[in-house]
Coordinates of C-alpha atoms and ligand atoms in Angstrom, one line a residue:
X85 CA 5.1 -9.6 -20.1
X86 CA 3.0 -9.6 -23.2
X87 CA 4.4 -6.5 -24.9
X88 CA 7.2 -4.0 -24.4
X89 CA 5.8 -0.6 -23.5
X90 CA 8.9 1.3 -24.5
X91 CA 12.5 0.1 -25.0
X92 CA 13.8 -1.3 -21.7
X93 CA 17.1 0.3 -22.5
X94 CA 15.3 3.7 -21.8
X95 CA 15.5 2.8 -18.1
X96 CA 19.2 2.5 -18.1
X97 CA 19.5 5.7 -20.3
X98 CA 17.4 7.4 -17.6
X99 CA 19.7 6.2 -14.9
X100 CA 22.7 7.5 -16.7
X101 CA 21.0 10.8 -17.6
X102 CA 19.8 11.7 -14.1
X103 CA 23.0 10.5 -12.2
X104 CA 24.6 14.0 -12.1
X105 CA 21.7 15.5 -10.1
X106 CA 19.9 12.5 -8.6
X107 CA 21.7 10.3 -6.2
X108 CA 20.8 6.6 -5.5
X109 CA 18.9 6.0 -2.2
X110 CA 19.7 3.5 0.5
X111 CA 17.9 0.2 0.9
X112 CA 17.4 -0.1 4.6
X113 CA 16.9 -3.6 6.3
X114 CA 13.9 -3.4 8.7
X115 CA 14.6 -5.7 11.6
X116 CA 11.2 -5.2 13.3
X117 CA 9.2 -5.7 10.1
X118 CA 11.3 -8.7 9.2
X119 CA 10.6 -10.2 12.6
X120 CA 6.9 -9.5 12.3
X121 CA 6.5 -11.1 8.8
X122 CA 9.1 -13.8 9.3
X123 CA 10.9 -12.9 6.0
X124 CA 13.4 -10.2 5.1
X125 CA 11.8 -6.8 4.7
X126 CA 13.7 -3.8 3.3
X127 CA 12.7 -0.1 3.0
X128 CA 13.7 1.9 -0.1
X129 CA 14.3 5.3 1.4
X130 CA 13.0 7.6 -1.4
X131 CA 12.2 10.3 1.1
X132 CA 16.0 11.0 1.4
X133 CA 16.3 12.9 -1.8
X134 CA 16.9 16.7 -1.3
X135 CA 13.4 17.3 -2.5
X136 CA 11.9 14.8 0.0
X137 CA 10.4 12.5 -2.6
X138 CA 11.1 10.2 -5.5
X139 CA 9.4 12.6 -8.0
X140 CA 12.8 14.2 -8.7
X141 CA 13.7 11.1 -10.7
X142 CA 11.0 11.4 -13.3
X143 CA 11.1 15.2 -13.4
X144 CA 14.9 15.1 -14.0
X145 CA 14.7 12.5 -16.7
X146 CA 12.0 14.4 -18.6
X147 CA 13.7 17.8 -18.3
X148 CA 17.1 16.5 -19.2
X149 CA 15.6 14.8 -22.3
X150 CA 14.3 18.1 -23.7
X151 CA 16.2 19.8 -26.6
X152 CA 18.4 22.8 -25.8
X153 CA 15.8 25.0 -27.4
X154 CA 13.0 23.6 -25.3
X155 CA 15.1 23.9 -22.2
X156 CA 15.7 27.6 -23.0
X157 CA 12.0 28.3 -23.2
X158 CA 11.5 26.7 -19.8
X159 CA 9.2 24.4 -18.1
X160 CA 5.9 24.7 -16.2
X161 CA 3.6 22.7 -13.9
X162 CA 0.6 23.3 -11.7
X163 CA 1.6 20.9 -9.0
X164 CA 2.5 22.5 -5.6
X165 CA 3.2 19.1 -4.0
X166 CA 6.1 16.8 -4.4
X167 CA 6.0 17.0 -8.2
X168 CA 6.1 20.8 -8.3
X169 CA 9.0 20.9 -5.8
X170 CA 10.9 18.4 -8.0
X171 CA 10.3 20.3 -11.2
X172 CA 11.4 23.6 -9.5
X173 CA 14.5 21.9 -8.0
X174 CA 15.6 20.3 -11.2
X175 CA 15.1 23.6 -13.2
X176 CA 17.3 25.4 -10.7
X177 CA 20.0 22.7 -10.8
X178 CA 20.2 22.7 -14.6
X179 CA 19.6 26.5 -14.9
X180 CA 16.4 26.7 -16.9
X181 CA 13.3 28.9 -16.3
X182 CA 10.4 27.3 -14.4
X183 CA 6.9 28.7 -13.9
X184 CA 4.5 27.2 -11.4
X185 CA 0.8 28.1 -11.9
X186 CA -1.2 28.0 -8.7
X187 CA -4.7 28.9 -7.5
X188 CA -5.2 31.5 -4.7
X189 CA -6.0 28.6 -2.3
X190 CA -2.5 27.3 -2.1
X191 CA -1.1 27.9 1.4
X192 CA 1.7 30.5 1.7
X193 CA 4.2 28.0 3.1
X194 CA 4.0 26.0 -0.1
X195 CA 4.4 29.1 -2.3
X196 CA 7.4 30.2 -0.3
X197 CA 9.1 26.8 -0.8
X198 CA 8.6 27.1 -4.5
X199 CA 9.9 30.7 -4.6
X200 CA 13.0 29.6 -2.6
X201 CA 13.8 27.2 -5.4
X202 CA 13.7 30.3 -7.7
X203 CA 10.5 29.2 -9.5
X204 CA 8.3 32.0 -10.9
X205 CA 4.9 31.6 -9.2
X206 CA 1.8 32.8 -11.0
X207 CA -1.4 33.0 -9.0
X208 CA -4.4 32.4 -11.2
X209 CA -8.1 31.8 -10.3
X210 CA -9.3 29.8 -7.3
X211 CA -9.2 26.2 -8.4
X212 CA -6.6 23.7 -9.5
X213 CA -8.4 23.4 -12.8
X214 CA -7.8 27.1 -13.6
X215 CA -4.2 26.8 -12.7
X216 CA -3.9 23.8 -15.1
X217 CA -5.5 25.9 -17.8
X218 CA -3.0 28.7 -17.3
X219 CA -0.2 26.1 -17.6
X220 CA -1.6 25.0 -20.9
X221 CA -1.8 28.6 -22.2
X222 CA 1.9 29.1 -21.3
X223 CA 2.7 26.0 -23.4
X224 CA 0.7 27.3 -26.4
X225 CA 1.8 31.0 -26.1
X226 CA 5.4 30.9 -24.9
X227 CA 6.5 27.4 -25.9
X228 CA 7.1 26.3 -22.4
X229 CA 7.0 22.5 -21.8
X230 CA 4.4 21.2 -19.3
X231 CA 6.1 18.5 -17.2
X232 CA 3.5 15.8 -16.4
X233 CA 3.5 14.2 -13.0
X234 CA 3.1 10.6 -14.1
X235 CA 1.5 9.9 -17.5
X236 CA 4.7 10.3 -19.6
X237 CA 7.2 7.8 -20.8
X238 CA 10.3 9.8 -19.7
X239 CA 8.7 10.4 -16.3
X240 CA 7.9 6.7 -16.0
X241 CA 11.4 5.7 -17.0
X242 CA 12.8 8.1 -14.4
X243 CA 10.8 6.5 -11.6
X244 CA 11.8 3.1 -13.1
X245 CA 15.4 3.8 -12.1
X246 CA 14.3 2.8 -8.5
X247 CA 13.7 -0.7 -9.9
X248 CA 17.2 -0.9 -11.4
X249 CA 18.7 0.2 -8.0
X250 CA 16.6 -2.4 -6.2
X251 CA 17.9 -5.3 -8.3
X252 CA 21.5 -4.2 -7.6
X253 CA 20.8 -3.8 -3.9
X254 CA 18.7 -6.9 -3.4
X255 CA 19.0 -9.4 -6.3
X256 CA 16.8 -11.9 -4.5
X257 CA 13.9 -9.6 -4.2
X258 CA 10.5 -11.4 -4.5
X259 CA 7.9 -8.8 -3.7
X260 CA 7.6 -5.0 -4.1
X261 CA 4.9 -3.0 -2.2
X262 CA 4.4 0.4 -3.9
X263 CA 2.1 3.3 -3.1
X264 CA -0.2 3.9 -6.1
X265 CA -1.8 7.1 -7.3
X266 CA -1.3 8.1 -11.0
X267 CA 0.8 5.0 -11.4
X268 CA 4.0 6.5 -12.7
X269 CA 5.9 5.1 -9.8
X270 CA 4.4 1.6 -10.0
X271 CA 4.6 1.4 -13.8
X272 CA 8.3 2.4 -13.8
X273 CA 9.4 0.2 -11.0
X274 CA 7.4 -2.9 -12.0
X275 CA 8.5 -2.5 -15.7
X276 CA 12.1 -2.6 -14.5
X277 CA 11.7 -5.5 -12.1
X278 CA 9.5 -7.7 -14.3
X279 CA 11.7 -7.2 -17.4
X280 CA 14.4 -8.8 -15.2
X281 CA 12.3 -11.4 -13.5
X282 CA 8.6 -11.7 -14.3
X283 CA 7.9 -13.7 -11.2
X284 CA 8.5 -10.7 -8.9
X285 CA 5.2 -9.8 -7.3
X286 CA 4.0 -6.2 -7.3
X287 CA 1.4 -4.9 -4.9
X288 CA -0.1 -1.4 -5.4
X289 CA -1.4 0.3 -2.2
X290 CA -3.9 3.2 -2.3
X291 CA -5.9 4.9 0.5
X292 CA -9.6 4.0 0.8
X293 CA -10.7 7.6 0.2
X294 CA -10.8 8.7 -3.5
X295 CA -8.5 5.9 -4.9
X296 CA -8.9 6.8 -8.6
X297 CA -6.5 4.4 -10.1
X298 CA -7.8 1.5 -8.0
X299 CA -11.4 2.3 -9.0
X300 CA -10.4 2.7 -12.7
X301 CA -8.7 -0.7 -12.7
X302 CA -11.9 -2.2 -11.3
X303 CA -14.1 -0.5 -13.8
X304 CA -11.8 -1.2 -16.7
X305 CA -11.4 2.5 -17.7
X306 CA -10.3 5.8 -16.2
X307 CA -13.0 7.2 -13.8
X308 CA -13.3 10.5 -12.0
X309 CA -13.9 10.8 -8.3
X310 CA -14.6 13.5 -5.6
X311 CA -11.5 14.2 -3.5
X312 CA -11.9 13.5 0.2
X313 CA -9.5 14.5 2.9
X314 CA -6.9 11.9 3.7
X315 CA -3.5 11.5 5.5
X316 CA -2.2 10.2 2.1
X317 CA -2.7 13.6 0.4
X318 CA 0.1 12.9 -2.1
X319 CA -2.0 10.0 -3.5
X320 CA -4.9 12.3 -4.4
X321 CA -5.8 13.4 -7.9
X322 CA -7.2 12.0 -11.1
X323 CA -5.4 9.8 -13.6
X324 CA -6.2 11.9 -16.7
X325 CA -8.8 11.0 -19.3
X326 CA -7.5 10.0 -21.7
X327 CA -4.8 8.3 -19.8
X328 CA -2.1 7.4 -22.4
X329 CA 0.4 5.2 -20.5
X330 CA 0.1 4.5 -16.8
X331 CA -3.4 3.0 -16.8
X332 CA -2.5 0.3 -19.3
X333 CA 0.9 -0.3 -17.7
X334 CA -0.5 -0.5 -14.2
X335 CA -3.2 -2.9 -15.4
X336 CA -0.7 -5.2 -17.0
X337 CA 2.1 -5.1 -14.4
X338 CA 0.2 -5.0 -11.1
X339 CA -0.4 -8.4 -9.4
X340 CA -2.6 -7.0 -6.6
X341 CA -4.3 -3.7 -5.8
X342 CA -4.9 -3.0 -2.1
X343 CA -6.8 -0.3 -0.2
X344 CA -5.6 0.9 3.3
X345 CA -7.7 2.8 5.9
X346 CA -6.8 6.1 7.4
X347 CA -6.1 4.2 10.6
X348 CA -3.6 1.9 8.9
X349 CA -1.8 4.9 7.3
X350 CA -1.6 6.6 10.7
X351 CA -0.2 3.3 12.2
X352 CA 2.4 3.2 9.4
X353 CA 3.5 6.7 10.1
X354 CA 3.8 6.1 13.8
X355 CA 5.6 2.8 13.2
X356 CA 8.2 4.6 11.1
X357 CA 8.7 7.1 13.8
X358 CA 8.9 4.6 16.7
X359 CA 10.9 1.9 15.1
X360 CA 13.0 3.6 12.5
X361 CA 13.1 7.2 13.8
X362 CA 11.9 8.5 10.5
X363 CA 9.2 11.1 9.8
X364 CA 7.3 10.2 6.6
X365 CA 4.1 11.4 5.0
X366 CA 0.9 9.4 4.8
X367 CA 1.4 8.3 1.2
X368 CA 4.8 6.9 2.0
X369 CA 3.5 5.1 5.1
X370 CA 0.7 3.4 3.2
X371 CA 2.8 0.3 2.3
X372 CA 4.1 0.0 5.9
X373 CA 0.5 0.3 7.2
X374 CA -0.5 -2.5 4.8
X375 CA 2.4 -4.8 5.8
X376 CA 1.6 -4.3 9.5
X377 CA -1.8 -6.0 8.9
X378 CA -0.3 -8.7 6.7
X379 CA 2.0 -10.6 9.1
X380 CA 1.8 -13.7 6.9
X381 CA 2.9 -12.0 3.7
X382 CA 4.7 -15.0 2.3
X383 CA 8.1 -15.3 0.8
X384 CA 10.5 -12.3 0.8
X385 CA 12.7 -10.5 0.5
X386 CA 10.0 -7.9 0.4
X387 CA 10.7 -4.3 -0.5
X388 CA 8.5 -1.4 0.6
X389 CA 8.9 1.9 -1.3
X390 CA 8.9 4.7 1.2
X391 CA 8.0 7.6 -1.1
X392 CA 8.3 10.9 0.6
X393 CA 8.4 13.1 3.8
X394 CA 6.4 16.1 2.8
X395 CA 4.3 16.3 5.9
X396 CA 3.4 19.1 8.3
X397 CA 4.9 18.2 11.7
X398 CA 1.6 19.3 13.3
X399 CA -0.1 16.3 11.6
X400 CA 2.4 13.9 13.2
X401 CA 2.0 15.7 16.5
X402 CA -1.7 15.2 16.3
X403 CA -1.3 11.4 15.7
X404 CA 1.0 11.1 18.6
X405 CA -1.5 12.9 20.9
X406 CA -4.4 10.8 19.7
X407 CA -2.9 7.4 20.4
Ligands
LIG262 C1 3.4 11.1 -6.3 C2 3.5 10.3 -5.1 C3 3.1 9.0 -5.0 C4 2.4 8.2 -6.1 O1 3.1 8.2 -7.3 P1 2.3 8.0 -8.7 O2 3.3 7.9 -9.8 O3 1.3 9.1 -8.9 O4 1.5 6.7 -8.5 C5 3.3 8.3 -3.8 N1 3.9 8.9 -2.7 C6 4.3 10.2 -2.8 C7 5.0 10.7 -1.6 C8 4.2 10.9 -3.9 O5 4.6 12.2 -4.0

């Protein structure tokens, strides 16, 4: 690695800090995938957190790093997906106020989930951009802290705790396959792994539709793209312009950036259901979908990060009916 992005010790500090509210997750040996690829394959089960995704790690590290005064004023976000759920959950656990700004397009079931976690929900305008603007106003006017979903050192270090666990659970690890959107997850995990052994290969997997980080890496700078509908909805969204941390980190730490089709993602979801009896969301199945096409993947152990399970059962039902 050419330069340290932040002290590597911060990863261990994050691990220590979040331990009281974020448990480690299991590393599950996948017999069928190991047979298929002819090398050991393991699944890191990040969907098994109480919030259903790994985002709890970064959110917890960021929120527990705030000063007592900042915590008292509270936190805010405009995410209604896995990040929003994580922020609301952590706020409830540590007993600080949390406000989620949403547009009037957000479905009721998502709003209800946030309210159950005792978050205050403010409905504002009819686009994600307006919700984001309201968040910013809360920061300026009431001193609340906006918790970023990926482009923040404390968030990246929090996601990096996955890498530390992986080294303990599988010290022979050769390859990591990681779903890639804003790049907080990939930056954190690869920073941890490569600071321990630079030869560990990191593959970032995005969906073919609206893969903003993938396109930005190709172009050499952050780009903006229209959002298209995809099974991997948790991988949608821009990477921020300016992007301060994750673009540079991803560019340096990634060995290979891959795109997977909607069909591959669907196959990955059905494979997890059939062979491992696990329901996972499209984003989380993207790495499985990729591996299914790459039977000659080379030397393992390979770890696939299974990132979340926030999926409407009706979507899985549709996939089952279509096959
Ligand atoms: C956020 C998320 C990702 C991508 O993480 P980034 O840090 O944005 O790259 C992947 N899978 C799931 C389920 C997510 O919620």
